[in-house]
PDB file of C-alpha atoms in Angstrom:
ATOM      1  CA  GLN Q   1       1.946 -16.538  -7.852  1.00 94.00           C
ATOM      2  CA  PHE Q   2       0.908 -14.108  -5.135  1.00 96.00           C
ATOM      3  CA  PHE Q   3       2.342 -10.592  -5.316  1.00 96.00           C
ATOM      4  CA  GLY Q   4       0.587  -9.503  -2.113  1.00 96.00           C
ATOM      5  CA  ILE Q   5      -1.650 -10.960   0.573  1.00 97.00           C
ATOM      6  CA  ALA Q   6      -3.631  -9.731   3.597  1.00 97.00           C
ATOM      7  CA  GLY Q   7      -5.949 -11.250   6.166  1.00 96.00           C
ATOM      8  CA  ASN Q   8      -8.473 -10.414   8.856  1.00 95.00           C
ATOM      9  CA  ALA Q   9      -8.384 -12.634  11.947  1.00 92.00           C
ATOM     10  CA  LYS Q  10     -12.041 -12.067  12.892  1.00 88.00           C
ATOM     11  CA  PRO Q  11     -13.575 -13.997   9.963  1.00 89.00           C
ATOM     12  CA  GLY Q  12     -10.315 -15.814   9.182  1.00 93.00           C
ATOM     13  CA  ALA Q  13     -10.538 -14.472   5.629  1.00 95.00           C
ATOM     14  CA  VAL Q  14      -7.628 -13.812   3.264  1.00 96.00           C
ATOM     15  CA  THR Q  15      -7.230 -11.833   0.053  1.00 96.00           C
ATOM     16  CA  GLY Q  16      -4.315 -11.740  -2.343  1.00 97.00           C
ATOM     17  CA  GLY Q  17      -3.199 -10.227  -5.626  1.00 97.00           C
ATOM     18  CA  THR Q  18      -1.936 -12.809  -8.099  1.00 97.00           C
ATOM     19  CA  GLN Q  19       0.008 -12.790 -11.357  1.00 96.00           C
ATOM     20  CA  ALA Q  20      -2.434 -12.816 -14.290  1.00 95.00           C
ATOM     21  CA  ASN Q  21      -5.154 -14.373 -12.103  1.00 94.00           C
ATOM     22  CA  GLY Q  22      -6.625 -11.311 -10.450  1.00 95.00           C
ATOM     23  CA  THR Q  23      -7.339 -10.508  -6.824  1.00 96.00           C
ATOM     24  CA  VAL Q  24      -8.779 -13.532  -5.060  1.00 96.00           C
ATOM     25  CA  PHE Q  25     -10.591 -14.003  -1.750  1.00 95.00           C
ATOM     26  CA  TYR Q  26     -10.849 -16.925   0.648  1.00 95.00           C
ATOM     27  CA  THR Q  27     -12.902 -17.538   3.771  1.00 92.00           C
ATOM     28  CA  PRO Q  28     -12.921 -20.820   5.729  1.00 91.00           C
ATOM     29  CA  ALA Q  29     -16.728 -20.952   5.593  1.00 88.00           C
ATOM     30  CA  ALA Q  30     -16.534 -21.400   1.818  1.00 89.00           C
ATOM     31  CA  GLY Q  31     -14.655 -24.681   2.139  1.00 89.00           C
ATOM     32  CA  LYS Q  32     -11.168 -25.960   1.435  1.00 87.00           C
ATOM     33  CA  GLN Q  33      -9.388 -24.186  -1.447  1.00 87.00           C
ATOM     34  CA  ALA Q  34     -12.600 -22.316  -2.301  1.00 91.00           C
ATOM     35  CA  TRP Q  35     -10.922 -19.141  -3.558  1.00 93.00           C
ATOM     36  CA  LYS Q  36     -13.138 -16.752  -5.497  1.00 93.00           C
ATOM     37  CA  PHE Q  37     -12.329 -13.832  -7.772  1.00 92.00           C
ATOM     38  CA  THR Q  38     -12.839 -10.318  -6.470  1.00 93.00           C
ATOM     39  CA  PHE Q  39     -11.210  -8.493  -9.389  1.00 94.00           C
ATOM     40  CA  GLY Q  40      -9.706  -9.658 -12.692  1.00 92.00           C
ATOM     41  CA  GLY Q  41      -6.418  -9.071 -14.497  1.00 94.00           C
ATOM     42  CA  ASP Q  42      -3.129  -8.904 -12.619  1.00 96.00           C
ATOM     43  CA  GLY Q  43      -3.377  -8.420  -8.876  1.00 97.00           C
ATOM     44  CA  GLY Q  44      -0.795  -6.734  -6.672  1.00 97.00           C
ATOM     45  CA  PHE Q  45      -0.561  -5.444  -3.116  1.00 98.00           C
ATOM     46  CA  SER Q  46      -3.487  -6.200  -0.792  1.00 98.00           C
ATOM     47  CA  ALA Q  47      -4.839  -4.838   2.496  1.00 98.00           C
ATOM     48  CA  ALA Q  48      -7.511  -5.827   4.993  1.00 97.00           C
ATOM     49  CA  ASP Q  49      -9.317  -3.424   7.301  1.00 97.00           C
ATOM     50  CA  PRO Q  50      -8.567  -4.785  10.801  1.00 95.00           C
ATOM     51  CA  ASP Q  51     -11.686  -3.165  12.284  1.00 92.00           C
ATOM     52  CA  ASP Q  52     -14.340  -3.883   9.655  1.00 95.00           C
ATOM     53  CA  PRO Q  53     -14.225  -7.270   7.873  1.00 95.00           C
ATOM     54  CA  ASN Q  54     -16.338  -5.882   5.023  1.00 95.00           C
ATOM     55  CA  TYR Q  55     -13.494  -3.677   3.735  1.00 97.00           C
ATOM     56  CA  TRP Q  56     -10.730  -5.200   1.590  1.00 97.00           C
ATOM     57  CA  TYR Q  57      -8.298  -3.578  -0.829  1.00 98.00           C
ATOM     58  CA  GLY Q  58      -6.364  -4.699  -3.870  1.00 98.00           C
ATOM     59  CA  GLU Q  59      -5.006  -3.275  -7.083  1.00 98.00           C
ATOM     60  CA  TYR Q  60      -4.695  -3.744 -10.779  1.00 98.00           C
ATOM     61  CA  THR Q  61      -1.365  -2.792 -12.350  1.00 97.00           C
ATOM     62  CA  ASP Q  62       0.327   0.600 -11.916  1.00 98.00           C
ATOM     63  CA  LEU Q  63      -1.414   1.598  -8.662  1.00 98.00           C
ATOM     64  CA  GLN Q  64      -4.994   1.249  -9.865  1.00 98.00           C
ATOM     65  CA  ILE Q  65      -6.399   0.538  -6.396  1.00 98.00           C
ATOM     66  CA  HIS Q  66      -9.775  -1.114  -5.896  1.00 98.00           C
ATOM     67  CA  ARG Q  67     -11.901  -1.762  -2.814  1.00 98.00           C
ATOM     68  CA  SER Q  68     -14.490  -4.289  -1.711  1.00 97.00           C
ATOM     69  CA  THR Q  69     -17.077  -3.112   0.802  1.00 96.00           C
ATOM     70  CA  LYS Q  70     -18.921  -6.450   0.756  1.00 93.00           C
ATOM     71  CA  ALA Q  71     -16.397  -8.841   2.284  1.00 91.00           C
ATOM     72  CA  GLY Q  72     -14.755  -9.684  -1.026  1.00 89.00           C
ATOM     73  CA  ALA Q  73     -17.951 -10.230  -3.016  1.00 87.00           C
ATOM     74  CA  ASP Q  74     -16.871  -7.634  -5.582  1.00 91.00           C
ATOM     75  CA  ALA Q  75     -14.647  -4.576  -5.899  1.00 95.00           C
ATOM     76  CA  THR Q  76     -14.578  -1.176  -7.590  1.00 97.00           C
ATOM     77  CA  TYR Q  77     -11.791   1.296  -8.327  1.00 98.00           C
ATOM     78  CA  ILE Q  78     -11.021   4.032  -5.780  1.00 98.00           C
ATOM     79  CA  HIS Q  79      -7.860   5.511  -7.343  1.00 98.00           C
ATOM     80  CA  SER Q  80      -9.560   8.560  -8.862  1.00 98.00           C
ATOM     81  CA  GLY Q  81      -7.466  11.493  -7.678  1.00 98.00           C
ATOM     82  CA  ILE Q  82      -4.145   9.629  -7.732  1.00 98.00           C
ATOM     83  CA  ALA Q  83      -2.550  11.317 -10.733  1.00 98.00           C
ATOM     84  CA  ASP Q  84       0.162   8.620 -10.944  1.00 98.00           C
ATOM     85  CA  ALA Q  85      -2.259   5.699 -11.232  1.00 98.00           C
ATOM     86  CA  GLY Q  86      -1.873   3.945 -14.550  1.00 97.00           C
ATOM     87  CA  LYS Q  87       0.878   6.380 -15.575  1.00 96.00           C
ATOM     88  CA  CYS Q  88       3.820   6.754 -13.191  1.00 98.00           C
ATOM     89  CA  ALA Q  89       4.108   3.764 -10.871  1.00 98.00           C
ATOM     90  CA  ASN Q  90       5.616   0.307 -10.671  1.00 98.00           C
ATOM     91  CA  PHE Q  91       3.727  -2.491 -12.413  1.00 98.00           C
ATOM     92  CA  ILE Q  92       3.134  -3.849  -8.897  1.00 98.00           C
ATOM     93  CA  ALA Q  93       2.976  -0.635  -6.860  1.00 98.00           C
ATOM     94  CA  PRO Q  94       2.943  -0.446  -3.046  1.00 98.00           C
ATOM     95  CA  PHE Q  95       0.031   0.732  -0.933  1.00 98.00           C
ATOM     96  CA  ILE Q  96      -0.653   0.202   2.776  1.00 98.00           C
ATOM     97  CA  LEU Q  97      -3.277   0.969   5.371  1.00 98.00           C
ATOM     98  CA  ASP Q  98      -1.940   3.024   8.268  1.00 98.00           C
ATOM     99  CA  PRO Q  99      -1.751   0.542  11.199  1.00 97.00           C
ATOM    100  CA  ASN Q 100      -2.912   3.368  13.480  1.00 98.00           C
ATOM    101  CA  ASN Q 101      -5.969   4.383  11.461  1.00 98.00           C
ATOM    102  CA  SER Q 102      -7.845   2.086   9.102  1.00 97.00           C
ATOM    103  CA  SER Q 103      -9.344   5.096   7.299  1.00 98.00           C
ATOM    104  CA  ARG Q 104      -5.887   6.262   6.193  1.00 98.00           C
ATOM    105  CA  MET Q 105      -4.082   4.756   3.212  1.00 98.00           C
ATOM    106  CA  LEU Q 106      -0.689   5.558   1.693  1.00 98.00           C
ATOM    107  CA  ALA Q 107       0.004   4.704  -1.941  1.00 99.00           C
ATOM    108  CA  GLY Q 108       3.254   4.935  -3.870  1.00 98.00           C
ATOM    109  CA  GLY Q 109       3.474   5.989  -7.491  1.00 98.00           C
ATOM    110  CA  CYS Q 110       6.221   8.410  -8.430  1.00 98.00           C
ATOM    111  CA  SER Q 111       4.814  10.593  -5.644  1.00 98.00           C
ATOM    112  CA  LEU Q 112       3.521   9.403  -2.273  1.00 98.00           C
ATOM    113  CA  TRP Q 113      -0.250   9.727  -2.003  1.00 99.00           C
ATOM    114  CA  ARG Q 114      -2.431   9.794   1.109  1.00 98.00           C
ATOM    115  CA  SER Q 115      -6.136   9.365   1.691  1.00 98.00           C
ATOM    116  CA  ASN Q 116      -7.541  10.119   5.135  1.00 98.00           C
ATOM    117  CA  ASN Q 117     -10.996   8.827   4.185  1.00 98.00           C
ATOM    118  CA  VAL Q 118     -10.344   5.662   2.220  1.00 98.00           C
ATOM    119  CA  LYS Q 119     -13.654   4.163   3.405  1.00 98.00           C
ATOM    120  CA  ALA Q 120     -15.669   7.110   2.037  1.00 98.00           C
ATOM    121  CA  PRO Q 121     -17.859   6.479  -1.040  1.00 97.00           C
ATOM    122  CA  THR Q 122     -15.279   8.447  -3.072  1.00 97.00           C
ATOM    123  CA  PRO Q 123     -11.963   8.752  -1.193  1.00 98.00           C
ATOM    124  CA  THR Q 124      -9.940  11.937  -1.601  1.00 98.00           C
ATOM    125  CA  TRP Q 125      -6.202  11.753  -2.322  1.00 98.00           C
ATOM    126  CA  ARG Q 126      -3.366  14.207  -1.774  1.00 98.00           C
ATOM    127  CA  SER Q 127       0.302  14.013  -2.726  1.00 98.00           C
ATOM    128  CA  ILE Q 128       2.395  14.318   0.459  1.00 98.00           C
ATOM    129  CA  LYS Q 129       5.800  13.711  -1.144  1.00 98.00           C
ATOM    130  CA  ALA Q 130       6.728  14.976  -4.573  1.00 98.00           C
ATOM    131  CA  ALA Q 131       8.314  12.740  -7.184  1.00 98.00           C
ATOM    132  CA  LEU Q 132      12.080  12.516  -7.475  1.00 98.00           C
ATOM    133  CA  GLY Q 133      13.611  14.479 -10.326  1.00 96.00           C
ATOM    134  CA  ASP Q 134      13.931  11.411 -12.538  1.00 96.00           C
ATOM    135  CA  LYS Q 135      10.446  10.167 -11.573  1.00 97.00           C
ATOM    136  CA  THR Q 136      11.747   6.894 -10.152  1.00 98.00           C
ATOM    137  CA  PRO Q 137       8.744   5.033  -8.664  1.00 98.00           C
ATOM    138  CA  ILE Q 138       8.283   4.282  -4.970  1.00 98.00           C
ATOM    139  CA  SER Q 139       8.771   0.589  -4.220  1.00 98.00           C
ATOM    140  CA  ALA Q 140       8.139   0.337  -0.448  1.00 98.00           C
ATOM    141  CA  ILE Q 141       6.206   2.208   2.268  1.00 98.00           C
ATOM    142  CA  ALA Q 142       6.102   1.781   6.049  1.00 98.00           C
ATOM    143  CA  VAL Q 143       4.302   3.554   8.900  1.00 98.00           C
ATOM    144  CA  ALA Q 144       5.259   3.078  12.561  1.00 98.00           C
ATOM    145  CA  LYS Q 145       2.665   1.220  14.597  1.00 97.00           C
ATOM    146  CA  GLY Q 146       1.896   3.548  17.489  1.00 97.00           C
ATOM    147  CA  ASN Q 147       2.999   6.719  15.693  1.00 98.00           C
ATOM    148  CA  PRO Q 148       1.375   7.665  12.363  1.00 98.00           C
ATOM    149  CA  ASN Q 149       3.801  10.569  11.912  1.00 98.00           C
ATOM    150  CA  ILE Q 150       6.753   8.214  11.339  1.00 98.00           C
ATOM    151  CA  ILE Q 151       6.732   7.207   7.658  1.00 98.00           C
ATOM    152  CA  TRP Q 152       9.512   5.730   5.527  1.00 98.00           C
ATOM    153  CA  VAL Q 153       9.503   5.294   1.741  1.00 98.00           C
ATOM    154  CA  GLY Q 154      11.950   3.486  -0.536  1.00 98.00           C
ATOM    155  CA  TYR Q 155      12.508   3.699  -4.283  1.00 98.00           C
ATOM    156  CA  ASN Q 156      13.506   1.458  -7.183  1.00 98.00           C
ATOM    157  CA  GLU Q 157      17.016   2.909  -7.375  1.00 97.00           C
ATOM    158  CA  GLY Q 158      17.762   2.540  -3.670  1.00 98.00           C
ATOM    159  CA  SER Q 159      17.007   5.929  -2.146  1.00 98.00           C
ATOM    160  CA  ILE Q 160      15.106   6.010   1.172  1.00 98.00           C
ATOM    161  CA  PHE Q 161      13.371   8.955   2.833  1.00 98.00           C
ATOM    162  CA  LYS Q 162      11.711   9.390   6.225  1.00 98.00           C
ATOM    163  CA  THR Q 163       9.470  11.923   7.910  1.00 98.00           C
ATOM    164  CA  SER Q 164       8.502  12.502  11.521  1.00 98.00           C
ATOM    165  CA  ASN Q 165       5.426  14.635  10.719  1.00 98.00           C
ATOM    166  CA  GLY Q 166       3.694  12.357   8.246  1.00 98.00           C
ATOM    167  CA  THR Q 167       0.152  13.391   9.137  1.00 98.00           C
ATOM    168  CA  ALA Q 168       0.882  17.044   8.329  1.00 98.00           C
ATOM    169  CA  ALA Q 169      -0.534  18.600   5.170  1.00 97.00           C
ATOM    170  CA  SER Q 170       2.997  18.852   3.749  1.00 97.00           C
ATOM    171  CA  PRO Q 171       5.398  16.552   5.650  1.00 98.00           C
ATOM    172  CA  THR Q 172       9.133  17.272   5.819  1.00 98.00           C
ATOM    173  CA  TRP Q 173      11.305  14.517   4.307  1.00 98.00           C
ATOM    174  CA  THR Q 174      14.931  13.563   4.987  1.00 98.00           C
ATOM    175  CA  ARG Q 175      17.025  11.192   2.879  1.00 98.00           C
ATOM    176  CA  VAL Q 176      18.535   8.370   4.990  1.00 98.00           C
ATOM    177  CA  ASP Q 177      20.079   5.745   2.667  1.00 98.00           C
ATOM    178  CA  ALA Q 178      23.761   6.722   3.075  1.00 97.00           C
ATOM    179  CA  GLY Q 179      25.935   3.614   3.159  1.00 96.00           C
ATOM    180  CA  LEU Q 180      23.393   1.302   1.534  1.00 97.00           C
ATOM    181  CA  PRO Q 181      23.875  -0.138  -1.970  1.00 96.00           C
ATOM    182  CA  SER Q 182      21.924   1.414  -4.831  1.00 96.00           C
ATOM    183  CA  ARG Q 183      19.420  -1.411  -5.209  1.00 97.00           C
ATOM    184  CA  TYR Q 184      15.661  -1.833  -5.382  1.00 98.00           C
ATOM    185  CA  ILE Q 185      14.080  -1.313  -1.933  1.00 98.00           C
ATOM    186  CA  SER Q 186      11.725  -4.264  -1.682  1.00 98.00           C
ATOM    187  CA  ARG Q 187      10.358  -3.778   1.869  1.00 98.00           C
ATOM    188  CA  LEU Q 188      10.623  -1.502   4.893  1.00 98.00           C
ATOM    189  CA  THR Q 189       9.567  -2.390   8.442  1.00 98.00           C
ATOM    190  CA  ILE Q 190       9.611   0.074  11.343  1.00 98.00           C
ATOM    191  CA  ALA Q 191      10.232  -1.897  14.526  1.00 97.00           C
ATOM    192  CA  ASP Q 192       9.210   0.652  17.171  1.00 95.00           C
ATOM    193  CA  ALA Q 193       6.914   3.633  17.581  1.00 95.00           C
ATOM    194  CA  ALA Q 194       9.860   6.017  17.863  1.00 94.00           C
ATOM    195  CA  GLY Q 195      11.227   4.882  14.494  1.00 94.00           C
ATOM    196  CA  LYS Q 196      14.668   4.189  15.951  1.00 95.00           C
ATOM    197  CA  THR Q 197      14.974   0.718  14.418  1.00 97.00           C
ATOM    198  CA  VAL Q 198      13.991   0.098  10.817  1.00 98.00           C
ATOM    199  CA  TYR Q 199      14.615  -2.987   8.697  1.00 98.00           C
ATOM    200  CA  VAL Q 200      15.284  -2.617   4.978  1.00 98.00           C
ATOM    201  CA  SER Q 201      15.359  -5.398   2.397  1.00 98.00           C
ATOM    202  CA  LEU Q 202      16.925  -4.858  -1.022  1.00 97.00           C
ATOM    203  CA  GLY Q 203      16.842  -6.668  -4.342  1.00 96.00           C
ATOM    204  CA  GLY Q 204      19.866  -7.518  -6.441  1.00 87.00           C
TER     205      GLY Q 204
END
């Protein structure tokens, strides 16, 4: 069972995080159904660098993010600096590459974490949204394609926040879930660069 999947159109390669079967990698050149392991254990969310087909991202449980710099041949952890990793995050925790900048990653534990240099040998991480009072984990993250300042985050208990200055050192957040049921926010999609239309899917 795949929890997350990502692909790069240039090599036609795909990676995915699977239940109890690790993060796996496929490229058409390897042959039909020739999936190989990149990282063991449970897999989760996945991401592919759209500009450099050598860079692929996955995770072990609780936001323990790993990265391959060799086109899926292997992977190593890059979550050092994310205080929530392994401690305060969903079992399958969300992370995404900014669609406007493949060096920027956002990762959701109880706080929202950002790296502006995720391709560096040792990425640096900063919390850009503090945890809720009850430390409910983040369950979904979205960034507007065409405007990296527009960021939305959703939580397990149904709350949703947005910012319009997401690249700032300390973004300003506004809660926007009035009228929605108090259910797990499973995905967010921002439909336009201005952030005027956003789709929300909920569990339950």
